[in-house]
mmCIF file of C-alpha atoms in Angstrom:
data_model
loop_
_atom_site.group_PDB
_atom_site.id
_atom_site.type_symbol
_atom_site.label_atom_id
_atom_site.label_comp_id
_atom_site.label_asym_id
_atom_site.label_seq_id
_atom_site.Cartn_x
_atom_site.Cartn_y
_atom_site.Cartn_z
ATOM 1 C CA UNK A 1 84.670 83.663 76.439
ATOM 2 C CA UNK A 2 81.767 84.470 78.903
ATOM 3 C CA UNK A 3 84.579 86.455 81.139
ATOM 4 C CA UNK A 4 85.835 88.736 78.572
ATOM 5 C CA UNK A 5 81.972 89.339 78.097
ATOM 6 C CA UNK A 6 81.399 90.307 81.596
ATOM 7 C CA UNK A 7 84.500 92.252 81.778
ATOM 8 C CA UNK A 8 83.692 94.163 78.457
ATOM 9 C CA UNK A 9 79.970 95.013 79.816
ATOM 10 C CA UNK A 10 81.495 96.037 83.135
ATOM 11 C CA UNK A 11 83.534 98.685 81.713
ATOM 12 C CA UNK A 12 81.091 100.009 79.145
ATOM 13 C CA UNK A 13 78.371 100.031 82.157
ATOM 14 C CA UNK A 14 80.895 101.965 84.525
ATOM 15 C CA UNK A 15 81.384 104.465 81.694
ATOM 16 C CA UNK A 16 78.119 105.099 80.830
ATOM 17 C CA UNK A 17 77.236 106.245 84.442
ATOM 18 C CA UNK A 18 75.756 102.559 85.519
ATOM 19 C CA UNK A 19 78.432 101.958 88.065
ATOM 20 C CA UNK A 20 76.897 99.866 90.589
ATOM 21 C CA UNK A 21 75.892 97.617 87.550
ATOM 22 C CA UNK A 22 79.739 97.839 85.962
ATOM 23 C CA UNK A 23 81.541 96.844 88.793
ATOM 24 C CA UNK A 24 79.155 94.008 89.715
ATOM 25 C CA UNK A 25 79.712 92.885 86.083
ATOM 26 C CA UNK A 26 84.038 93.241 86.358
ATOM 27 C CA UNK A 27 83.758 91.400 90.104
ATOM 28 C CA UNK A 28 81.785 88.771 88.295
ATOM 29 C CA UNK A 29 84.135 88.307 85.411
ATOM 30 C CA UNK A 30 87.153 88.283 87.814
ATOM 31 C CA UNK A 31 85.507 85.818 89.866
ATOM 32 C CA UNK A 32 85.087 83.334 86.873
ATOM 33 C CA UNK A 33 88.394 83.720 85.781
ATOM 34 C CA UNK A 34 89.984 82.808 88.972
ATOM 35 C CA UNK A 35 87.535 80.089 89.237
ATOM 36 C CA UNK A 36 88.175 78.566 85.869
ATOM 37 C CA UNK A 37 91.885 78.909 85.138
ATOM 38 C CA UNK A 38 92.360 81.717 83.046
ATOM 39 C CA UNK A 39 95.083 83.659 83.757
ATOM 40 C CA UNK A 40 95.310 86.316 81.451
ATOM 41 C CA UNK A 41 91.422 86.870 81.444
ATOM 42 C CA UNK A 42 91.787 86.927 85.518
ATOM 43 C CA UNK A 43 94.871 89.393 84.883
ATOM 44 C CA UNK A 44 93.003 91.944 82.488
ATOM 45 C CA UNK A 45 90.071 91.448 85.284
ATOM 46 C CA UNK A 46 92.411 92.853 88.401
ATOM 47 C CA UNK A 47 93.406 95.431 85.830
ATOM 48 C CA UNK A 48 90.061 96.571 84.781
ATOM 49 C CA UNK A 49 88.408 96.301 88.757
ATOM 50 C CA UNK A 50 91.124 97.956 90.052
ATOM 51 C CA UNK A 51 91.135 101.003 87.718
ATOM 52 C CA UNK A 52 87.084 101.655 87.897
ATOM 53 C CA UNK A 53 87.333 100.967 91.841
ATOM 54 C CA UNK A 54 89.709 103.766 91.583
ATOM 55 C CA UNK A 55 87.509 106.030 89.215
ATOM 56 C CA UNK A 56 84.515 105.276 91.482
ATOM 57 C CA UNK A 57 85.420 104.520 95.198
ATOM 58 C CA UNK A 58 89.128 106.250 95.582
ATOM 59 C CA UNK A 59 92.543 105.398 95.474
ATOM 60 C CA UNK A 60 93.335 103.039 98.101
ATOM 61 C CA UNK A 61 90.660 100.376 97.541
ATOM 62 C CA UNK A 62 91.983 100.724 93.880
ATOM 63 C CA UNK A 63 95.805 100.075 94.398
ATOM 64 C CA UNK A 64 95.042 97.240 97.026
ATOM 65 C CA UNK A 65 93.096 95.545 94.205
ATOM 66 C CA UNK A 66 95.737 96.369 91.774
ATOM 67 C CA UNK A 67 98.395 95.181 94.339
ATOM 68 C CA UNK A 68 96.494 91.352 94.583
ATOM 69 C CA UNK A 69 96.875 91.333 90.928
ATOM 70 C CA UNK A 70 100.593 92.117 90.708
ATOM 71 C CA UNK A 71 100.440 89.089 93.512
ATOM 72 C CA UNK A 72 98.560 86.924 91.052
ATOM 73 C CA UNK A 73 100.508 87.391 87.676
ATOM 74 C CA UNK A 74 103.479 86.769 90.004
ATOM 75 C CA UNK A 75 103.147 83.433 91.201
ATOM 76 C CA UNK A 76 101.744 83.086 87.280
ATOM 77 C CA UNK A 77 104.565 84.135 85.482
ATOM 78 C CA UNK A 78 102.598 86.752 83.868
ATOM 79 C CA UNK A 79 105.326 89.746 83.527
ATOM 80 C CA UNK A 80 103.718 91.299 80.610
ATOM 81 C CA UNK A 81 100.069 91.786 82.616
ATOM 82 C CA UNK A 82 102.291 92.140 86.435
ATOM 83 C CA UNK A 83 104.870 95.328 84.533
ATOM 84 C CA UNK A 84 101.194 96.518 83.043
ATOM 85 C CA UNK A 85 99.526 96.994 86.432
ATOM 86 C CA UNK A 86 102.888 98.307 88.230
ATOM 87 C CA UNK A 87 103.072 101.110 85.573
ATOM 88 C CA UNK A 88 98.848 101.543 86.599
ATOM 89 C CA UNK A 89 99.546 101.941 90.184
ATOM 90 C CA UNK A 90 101.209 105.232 89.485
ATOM 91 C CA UNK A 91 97.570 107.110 89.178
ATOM 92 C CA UNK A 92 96.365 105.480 92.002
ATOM 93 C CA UNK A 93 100.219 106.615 94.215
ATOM 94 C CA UNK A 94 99.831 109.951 92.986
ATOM 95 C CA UNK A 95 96.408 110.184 94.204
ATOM 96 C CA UNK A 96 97.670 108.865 97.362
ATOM 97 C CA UNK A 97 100.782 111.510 98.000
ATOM 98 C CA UNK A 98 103.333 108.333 97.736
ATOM 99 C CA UNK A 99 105.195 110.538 94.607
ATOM 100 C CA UNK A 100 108.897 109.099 95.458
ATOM 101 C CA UNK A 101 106.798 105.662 94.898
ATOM 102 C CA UNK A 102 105.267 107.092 91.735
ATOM 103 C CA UNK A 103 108.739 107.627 90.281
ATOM 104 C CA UNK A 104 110.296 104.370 91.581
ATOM 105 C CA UNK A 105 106.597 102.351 89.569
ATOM 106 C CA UNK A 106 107.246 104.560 86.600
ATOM 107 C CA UNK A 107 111.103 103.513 86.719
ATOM 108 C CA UNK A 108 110.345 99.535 87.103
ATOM 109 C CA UNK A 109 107.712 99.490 84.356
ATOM 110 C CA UNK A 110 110.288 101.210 81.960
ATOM 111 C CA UNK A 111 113.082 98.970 82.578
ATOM 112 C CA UNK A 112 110.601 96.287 81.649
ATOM 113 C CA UNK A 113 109.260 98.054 78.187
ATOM 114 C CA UNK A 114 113.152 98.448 77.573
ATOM 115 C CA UNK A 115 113.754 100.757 74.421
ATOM 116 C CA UNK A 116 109.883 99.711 73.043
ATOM 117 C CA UNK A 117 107.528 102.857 71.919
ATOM 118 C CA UNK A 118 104.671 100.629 72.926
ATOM 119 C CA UNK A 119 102.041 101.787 75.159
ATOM 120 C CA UNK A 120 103.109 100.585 78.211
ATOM 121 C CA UNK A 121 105.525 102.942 78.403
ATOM 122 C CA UNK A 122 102.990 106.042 78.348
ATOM 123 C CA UNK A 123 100.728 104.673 80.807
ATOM 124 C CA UNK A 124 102.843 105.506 83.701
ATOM 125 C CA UNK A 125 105.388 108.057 82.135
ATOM 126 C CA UNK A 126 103.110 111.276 82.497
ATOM 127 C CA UNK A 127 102.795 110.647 86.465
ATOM 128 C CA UNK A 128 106.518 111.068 86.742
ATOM 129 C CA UNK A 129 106.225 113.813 84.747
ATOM 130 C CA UNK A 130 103.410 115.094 87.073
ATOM 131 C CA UNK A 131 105.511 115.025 90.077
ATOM 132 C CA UNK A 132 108.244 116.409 88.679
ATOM 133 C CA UNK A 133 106.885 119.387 87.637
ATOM 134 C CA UNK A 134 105.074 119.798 90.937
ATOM 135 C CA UNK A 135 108.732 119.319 92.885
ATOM 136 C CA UNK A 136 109.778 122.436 90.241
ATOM 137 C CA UNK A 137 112.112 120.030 88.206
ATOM 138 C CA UNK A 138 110.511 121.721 84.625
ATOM 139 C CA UNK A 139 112.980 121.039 82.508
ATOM 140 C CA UNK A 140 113.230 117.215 83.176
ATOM 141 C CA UNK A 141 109.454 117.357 82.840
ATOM 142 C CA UNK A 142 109.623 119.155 79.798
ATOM 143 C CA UNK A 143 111.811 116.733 78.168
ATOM 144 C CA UNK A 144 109.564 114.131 79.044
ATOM 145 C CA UNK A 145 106.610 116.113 77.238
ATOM 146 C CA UNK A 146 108.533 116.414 74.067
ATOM 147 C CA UNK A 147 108.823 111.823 74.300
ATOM 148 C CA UNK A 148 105.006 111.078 75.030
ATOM 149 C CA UNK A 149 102.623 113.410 73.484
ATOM 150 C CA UNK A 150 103.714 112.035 70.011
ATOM 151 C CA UNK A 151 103.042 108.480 71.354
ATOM 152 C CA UNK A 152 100.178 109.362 72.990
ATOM 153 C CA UNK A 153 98.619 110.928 70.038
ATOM 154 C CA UNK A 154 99.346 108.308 67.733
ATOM 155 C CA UNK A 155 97.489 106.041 70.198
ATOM 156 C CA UNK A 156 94.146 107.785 70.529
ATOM 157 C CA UNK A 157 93.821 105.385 74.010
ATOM 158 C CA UNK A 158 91.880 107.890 76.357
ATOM 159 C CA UNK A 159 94.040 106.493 79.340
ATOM 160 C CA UNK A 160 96.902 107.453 77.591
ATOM 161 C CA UNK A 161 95.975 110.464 75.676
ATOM 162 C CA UNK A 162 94.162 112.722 78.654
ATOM 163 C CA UNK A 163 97.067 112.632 81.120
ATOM 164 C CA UNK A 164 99.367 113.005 78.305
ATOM 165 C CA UNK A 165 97.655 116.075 77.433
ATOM 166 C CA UNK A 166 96.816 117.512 80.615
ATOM 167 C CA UNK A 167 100.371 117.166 82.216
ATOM 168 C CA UNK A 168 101.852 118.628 79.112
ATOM 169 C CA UNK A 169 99.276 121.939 79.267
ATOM 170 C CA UNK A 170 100.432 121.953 83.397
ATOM 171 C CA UNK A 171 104.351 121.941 82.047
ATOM 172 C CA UNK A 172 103.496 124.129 79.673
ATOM 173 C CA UNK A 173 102.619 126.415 82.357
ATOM 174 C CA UNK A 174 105.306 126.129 84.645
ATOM 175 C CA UNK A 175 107.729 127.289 81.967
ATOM 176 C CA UNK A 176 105.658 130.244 81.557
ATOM 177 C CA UNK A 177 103.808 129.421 77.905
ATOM 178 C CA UNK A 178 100.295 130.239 78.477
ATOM 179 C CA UNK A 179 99.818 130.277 74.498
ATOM 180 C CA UNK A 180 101.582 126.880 74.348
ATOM 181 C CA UNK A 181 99.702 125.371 77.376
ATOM 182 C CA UNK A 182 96.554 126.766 76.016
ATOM 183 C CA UNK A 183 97.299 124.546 73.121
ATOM 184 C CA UNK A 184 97.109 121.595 74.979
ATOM 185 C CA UNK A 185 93.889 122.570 77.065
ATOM 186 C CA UNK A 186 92.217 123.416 74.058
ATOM 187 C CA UNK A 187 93.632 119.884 72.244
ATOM 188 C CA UNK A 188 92.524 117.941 75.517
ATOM 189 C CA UNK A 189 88.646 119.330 75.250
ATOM 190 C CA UNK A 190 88.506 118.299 71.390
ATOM 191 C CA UNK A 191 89.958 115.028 71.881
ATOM 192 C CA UNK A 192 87.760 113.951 74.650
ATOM 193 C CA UNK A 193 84.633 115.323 73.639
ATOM 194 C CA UNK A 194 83.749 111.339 72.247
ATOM 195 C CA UNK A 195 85.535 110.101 75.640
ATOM 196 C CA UNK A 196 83.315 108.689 78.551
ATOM 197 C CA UNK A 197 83.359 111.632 81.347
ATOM 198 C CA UNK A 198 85.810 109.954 83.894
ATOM 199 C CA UNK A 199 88.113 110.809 81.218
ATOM 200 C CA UNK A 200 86.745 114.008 79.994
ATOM 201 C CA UNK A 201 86.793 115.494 83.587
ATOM 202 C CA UNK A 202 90.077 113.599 84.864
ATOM 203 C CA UNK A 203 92.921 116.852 85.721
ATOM 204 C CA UNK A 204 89.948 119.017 85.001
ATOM 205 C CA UNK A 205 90.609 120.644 88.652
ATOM 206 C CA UNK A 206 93.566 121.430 87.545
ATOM 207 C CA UNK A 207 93.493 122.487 84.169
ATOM 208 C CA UNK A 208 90.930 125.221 84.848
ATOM 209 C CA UNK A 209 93.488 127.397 86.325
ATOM 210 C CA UNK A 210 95.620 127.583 83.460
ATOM 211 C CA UNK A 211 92.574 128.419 81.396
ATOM 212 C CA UNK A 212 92.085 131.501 84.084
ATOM 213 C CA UNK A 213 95.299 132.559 84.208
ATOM 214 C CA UNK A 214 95.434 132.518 80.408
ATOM 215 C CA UNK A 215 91.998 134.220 80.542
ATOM 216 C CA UNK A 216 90.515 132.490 78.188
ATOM 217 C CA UNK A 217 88.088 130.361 79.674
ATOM 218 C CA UNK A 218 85.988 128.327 76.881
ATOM 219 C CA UNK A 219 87.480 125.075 76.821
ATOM 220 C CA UNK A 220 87.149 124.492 80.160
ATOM 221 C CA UNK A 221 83.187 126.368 80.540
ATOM 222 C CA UNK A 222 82.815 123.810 77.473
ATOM 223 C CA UNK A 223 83.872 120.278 79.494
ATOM 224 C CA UNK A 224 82.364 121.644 82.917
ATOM 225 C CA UNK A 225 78.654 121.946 80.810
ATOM 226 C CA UNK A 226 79.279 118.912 78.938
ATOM 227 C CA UNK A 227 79.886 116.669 82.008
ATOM 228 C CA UNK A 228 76.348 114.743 82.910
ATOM 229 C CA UNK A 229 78.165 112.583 85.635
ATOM 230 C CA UNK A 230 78.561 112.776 89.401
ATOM 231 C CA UNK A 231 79.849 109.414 90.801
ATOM 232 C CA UNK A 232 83.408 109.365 91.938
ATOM 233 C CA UNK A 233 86.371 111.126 90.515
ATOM 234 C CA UNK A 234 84.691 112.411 87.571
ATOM 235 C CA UNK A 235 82.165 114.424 90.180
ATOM 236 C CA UNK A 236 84.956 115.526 92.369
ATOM 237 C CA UNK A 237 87.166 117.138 89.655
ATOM 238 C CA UNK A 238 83.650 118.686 88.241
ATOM 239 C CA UNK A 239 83.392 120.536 91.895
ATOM 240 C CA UNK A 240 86.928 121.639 91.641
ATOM 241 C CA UNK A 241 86.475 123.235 88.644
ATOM 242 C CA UNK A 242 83.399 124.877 89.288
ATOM 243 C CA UNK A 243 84.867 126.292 92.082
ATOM 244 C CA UNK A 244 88.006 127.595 90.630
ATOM 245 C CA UNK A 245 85.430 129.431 87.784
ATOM 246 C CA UNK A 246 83.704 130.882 89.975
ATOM 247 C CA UNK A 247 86.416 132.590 91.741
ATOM 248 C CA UNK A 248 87.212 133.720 88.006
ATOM 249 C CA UNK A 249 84.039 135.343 87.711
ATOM 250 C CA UNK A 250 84.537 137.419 91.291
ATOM 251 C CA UNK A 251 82.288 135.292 93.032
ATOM 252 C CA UNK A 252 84.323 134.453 95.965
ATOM 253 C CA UNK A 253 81.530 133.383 98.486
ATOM 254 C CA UNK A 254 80.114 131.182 95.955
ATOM 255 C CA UNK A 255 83.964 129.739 95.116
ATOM 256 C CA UNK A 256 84.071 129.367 99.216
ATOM 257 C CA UNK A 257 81.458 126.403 99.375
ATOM 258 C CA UNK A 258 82.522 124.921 96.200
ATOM 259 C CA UNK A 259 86.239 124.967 97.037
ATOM 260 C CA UNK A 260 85.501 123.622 100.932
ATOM 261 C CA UNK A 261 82.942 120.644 99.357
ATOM 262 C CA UNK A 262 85.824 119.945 96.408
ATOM 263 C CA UNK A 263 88.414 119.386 99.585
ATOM 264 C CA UNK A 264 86.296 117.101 101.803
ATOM 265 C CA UNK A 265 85.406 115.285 98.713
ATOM 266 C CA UNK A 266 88.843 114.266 97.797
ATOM 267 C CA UNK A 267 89.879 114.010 101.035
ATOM 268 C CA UNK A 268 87.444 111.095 101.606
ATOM 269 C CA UNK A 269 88.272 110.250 98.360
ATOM 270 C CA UNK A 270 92.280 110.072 98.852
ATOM 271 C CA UNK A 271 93.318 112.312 96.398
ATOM 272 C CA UNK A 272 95.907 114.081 98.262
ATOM 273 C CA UNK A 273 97.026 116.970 95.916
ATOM 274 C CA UNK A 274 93.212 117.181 94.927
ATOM 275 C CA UNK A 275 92.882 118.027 98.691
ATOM 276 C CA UNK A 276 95.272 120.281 99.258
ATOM 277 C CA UNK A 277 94.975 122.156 95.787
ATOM 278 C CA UNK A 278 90.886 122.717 96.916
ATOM 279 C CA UNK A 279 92.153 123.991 100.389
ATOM 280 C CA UNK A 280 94.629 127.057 98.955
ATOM 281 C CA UNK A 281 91.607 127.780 96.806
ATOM 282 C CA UNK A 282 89.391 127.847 100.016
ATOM 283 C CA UNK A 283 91.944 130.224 101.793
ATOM 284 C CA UNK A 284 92.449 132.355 98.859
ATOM 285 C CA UNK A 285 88.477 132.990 99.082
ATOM 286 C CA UNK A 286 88.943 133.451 102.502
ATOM 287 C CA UNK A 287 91.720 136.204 101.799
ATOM 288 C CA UNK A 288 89.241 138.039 98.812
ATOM 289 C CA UNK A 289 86.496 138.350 101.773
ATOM 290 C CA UNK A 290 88.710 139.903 104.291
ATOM 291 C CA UNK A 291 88.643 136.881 106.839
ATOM 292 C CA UNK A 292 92.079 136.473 106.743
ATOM 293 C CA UNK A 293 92.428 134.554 110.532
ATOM 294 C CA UNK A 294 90.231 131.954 108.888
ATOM 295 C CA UNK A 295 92.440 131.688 106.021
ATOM 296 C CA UNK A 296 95.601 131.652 107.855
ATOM 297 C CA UNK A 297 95.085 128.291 109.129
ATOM 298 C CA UNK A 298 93.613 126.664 106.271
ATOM 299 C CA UNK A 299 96.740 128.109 104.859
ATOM 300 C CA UNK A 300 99.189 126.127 107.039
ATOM 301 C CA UNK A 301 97.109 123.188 106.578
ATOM 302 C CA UNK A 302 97.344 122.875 102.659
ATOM 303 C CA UNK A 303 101.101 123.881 103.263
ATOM 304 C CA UNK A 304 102.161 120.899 105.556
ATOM 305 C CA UNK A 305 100.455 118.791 102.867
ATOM 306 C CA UNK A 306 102.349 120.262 99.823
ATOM 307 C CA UNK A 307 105.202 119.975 102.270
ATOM 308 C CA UNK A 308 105.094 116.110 102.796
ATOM 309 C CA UNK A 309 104.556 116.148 98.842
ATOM 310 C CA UNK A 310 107.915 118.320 98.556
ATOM 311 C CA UNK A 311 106.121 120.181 95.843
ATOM 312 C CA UNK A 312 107.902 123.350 96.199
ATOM 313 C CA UNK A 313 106.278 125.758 93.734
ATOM 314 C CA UNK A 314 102.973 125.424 95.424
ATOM 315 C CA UNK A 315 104.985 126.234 98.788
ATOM 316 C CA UNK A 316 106.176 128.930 97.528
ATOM 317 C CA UNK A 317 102.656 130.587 96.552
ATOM 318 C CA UNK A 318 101.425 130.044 99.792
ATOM 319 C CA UNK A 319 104.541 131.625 101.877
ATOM 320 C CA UNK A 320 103.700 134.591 99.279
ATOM 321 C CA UNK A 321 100.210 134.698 101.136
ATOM 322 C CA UNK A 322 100.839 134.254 104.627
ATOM 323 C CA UNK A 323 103.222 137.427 104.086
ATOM 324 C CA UNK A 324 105.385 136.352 106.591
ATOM 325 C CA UNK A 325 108.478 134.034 107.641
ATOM 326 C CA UNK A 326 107.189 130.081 107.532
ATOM 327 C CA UNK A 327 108.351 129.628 110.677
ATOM 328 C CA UNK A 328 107.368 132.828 112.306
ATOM 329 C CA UNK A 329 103.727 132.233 111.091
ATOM 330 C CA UNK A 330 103.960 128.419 112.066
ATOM 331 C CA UNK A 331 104.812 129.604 115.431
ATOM 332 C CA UNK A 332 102.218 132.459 115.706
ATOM 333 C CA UNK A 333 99.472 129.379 115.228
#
């Protein structure tokens, strides 16, 4: 049908850097859909708008057009398309900083997929696995690793695969396995190399600081000079990474700009941790150039935000910087 056309040409317009085009072609095919009667076309079309809205124009516009879908296959009786875009909210919630909500999405979408190995139970699994190992809980994370890479492989679906990867390298970390997080950095850049660049560059922010801390910094050089688009996520995470490289390479004035134009892009954006993540980098900078009373406040900003995320390890690192009591230093502001 003409819909599933439109909807088809969207998404292949959207990843090939034509977004303007692509989401005027997935409006149009949701617009028929409704218009005509067909539900599950109209379903897959709040599913498809929703994710690329995200992709391109940030995380709230994208959950409140995911949230009119959930609306829509509700009053159709459409549970397997409604659980389907409940398990796709979590990217757009942990964008957003609503983690508890993340976990309660994943949790819902589960019960649904009941003791199935079918994909909609890794679409919204490695997001709860995300926050967890951002709250410090590693070895529940871990254990959800060791359940959805196999899946996730055996898929080959990019939305699947790349957060599968990427929170498993993160994980990886967190326990301490450089060699075995490596692994999955280095699995991540040869699996997406045939993926359109919102994938390719999607946790890219945050995988090159594994690759630093590993020292070994080839994977990610070889998705940051691979990546030929700018538009949206893919552009912000591209910033990020820059900046955290060129910090690597002892640049620290250079890493300054990048870091500061990384954390008012995702701030505009809504990517919370994206944010806050680009702000410790900032202050770090800061630190390395001896301007440590500009720092200091940056500091406290990124750590009320990892605060309100109760990501703890992240916390920690920064109380390591200020060099001084939280509450003293909150106080000395």
């Amino acid at each position: 049908h003409f819909t599933f056309v439109l909807q088809s040409r969207g998404v292949a317009r959207c990843d090939l850097g034509d977004v303007e085009q692509g989401l005027t072609d997935l409006r149009e095919g949701l617009r028929l859909s409704l218009e005509e009667g067909f539900v599950r076309n109209a379903g897959v079309g709040y599913s498809n708008l929703g994710c690329y809205v995200w992709l391109i124009d940030g995380a709230e516009a994208g959950l409140a057009i995911h949230e009119a879908g959930i609306a829509f296959d509700e009053r159709r009786g459409a549970q397997g398309n409604r659980h389907w875009k409940i398990a796709e909210t979590t990217w757009m919630l942990y964008d957003l900083g609503r983690w508890d909500e993340v976990l309660e999405a994943t949790d819902r979408s589960l019960a649904f997929a009941g003791s199935s190995t079918g994909q909609l139970r890794l679409v919204a699994l490695p997001y709860k696995t995300q926050v967890l190992v951002r709250r410090g809980k590693i070895a529940e994370a871990a254990a959800l690793v060791e359940e959805f890479v196999p899946l996730a492989r055996d898929a080959r679906d990019a939305q699947v695969l790349v957060p599968a990867l990427a929170v498993a390298a993160l994980v990886e970390q967190a326990r301490g396995d450089l060699s075995a997080a490596m692994g999955f950095v280095d699995e991540f850049e040869q699996a997406t190399r045939e993926f359109a660049d919102f994938h390719r560059t999607h946790f890219l922010d945050e995988l090159a600081p594994i690759c630093v801390e590993a020292g070994e910094l080839d994977s990610v050089s070889k998705v940051v000079d691979s990546v030929r688009m700018t538009a949206g996520r893919a552009g912000h995470s591209l910033v990020g990474a820059q900046a955290v490289l060129a910090e690597a390479d002892g640049e620290p004035q250079a890493a300054l700009v990048l870091f500061e134009e990384a954390a008012r892009r995702w701030s505009e954006y809504g990517n919370v941790l994206g944010h806050a993540l680009a702000l410790l980098g900032s202050a770090r900078c800061l630190l390395a150039l001896g301007r440590r009373a500009e720092a200091t406040p940056v500091l406290h900003q990124a750590r009320d935000i990892f605060a309100r995320l109760e990501a703890a390890p992240a916390i920690a690192e920064i109380d390591a910087l200020l060099g001084d009591q939280p509450a003293t230093a909150r106080a000395a502001k």
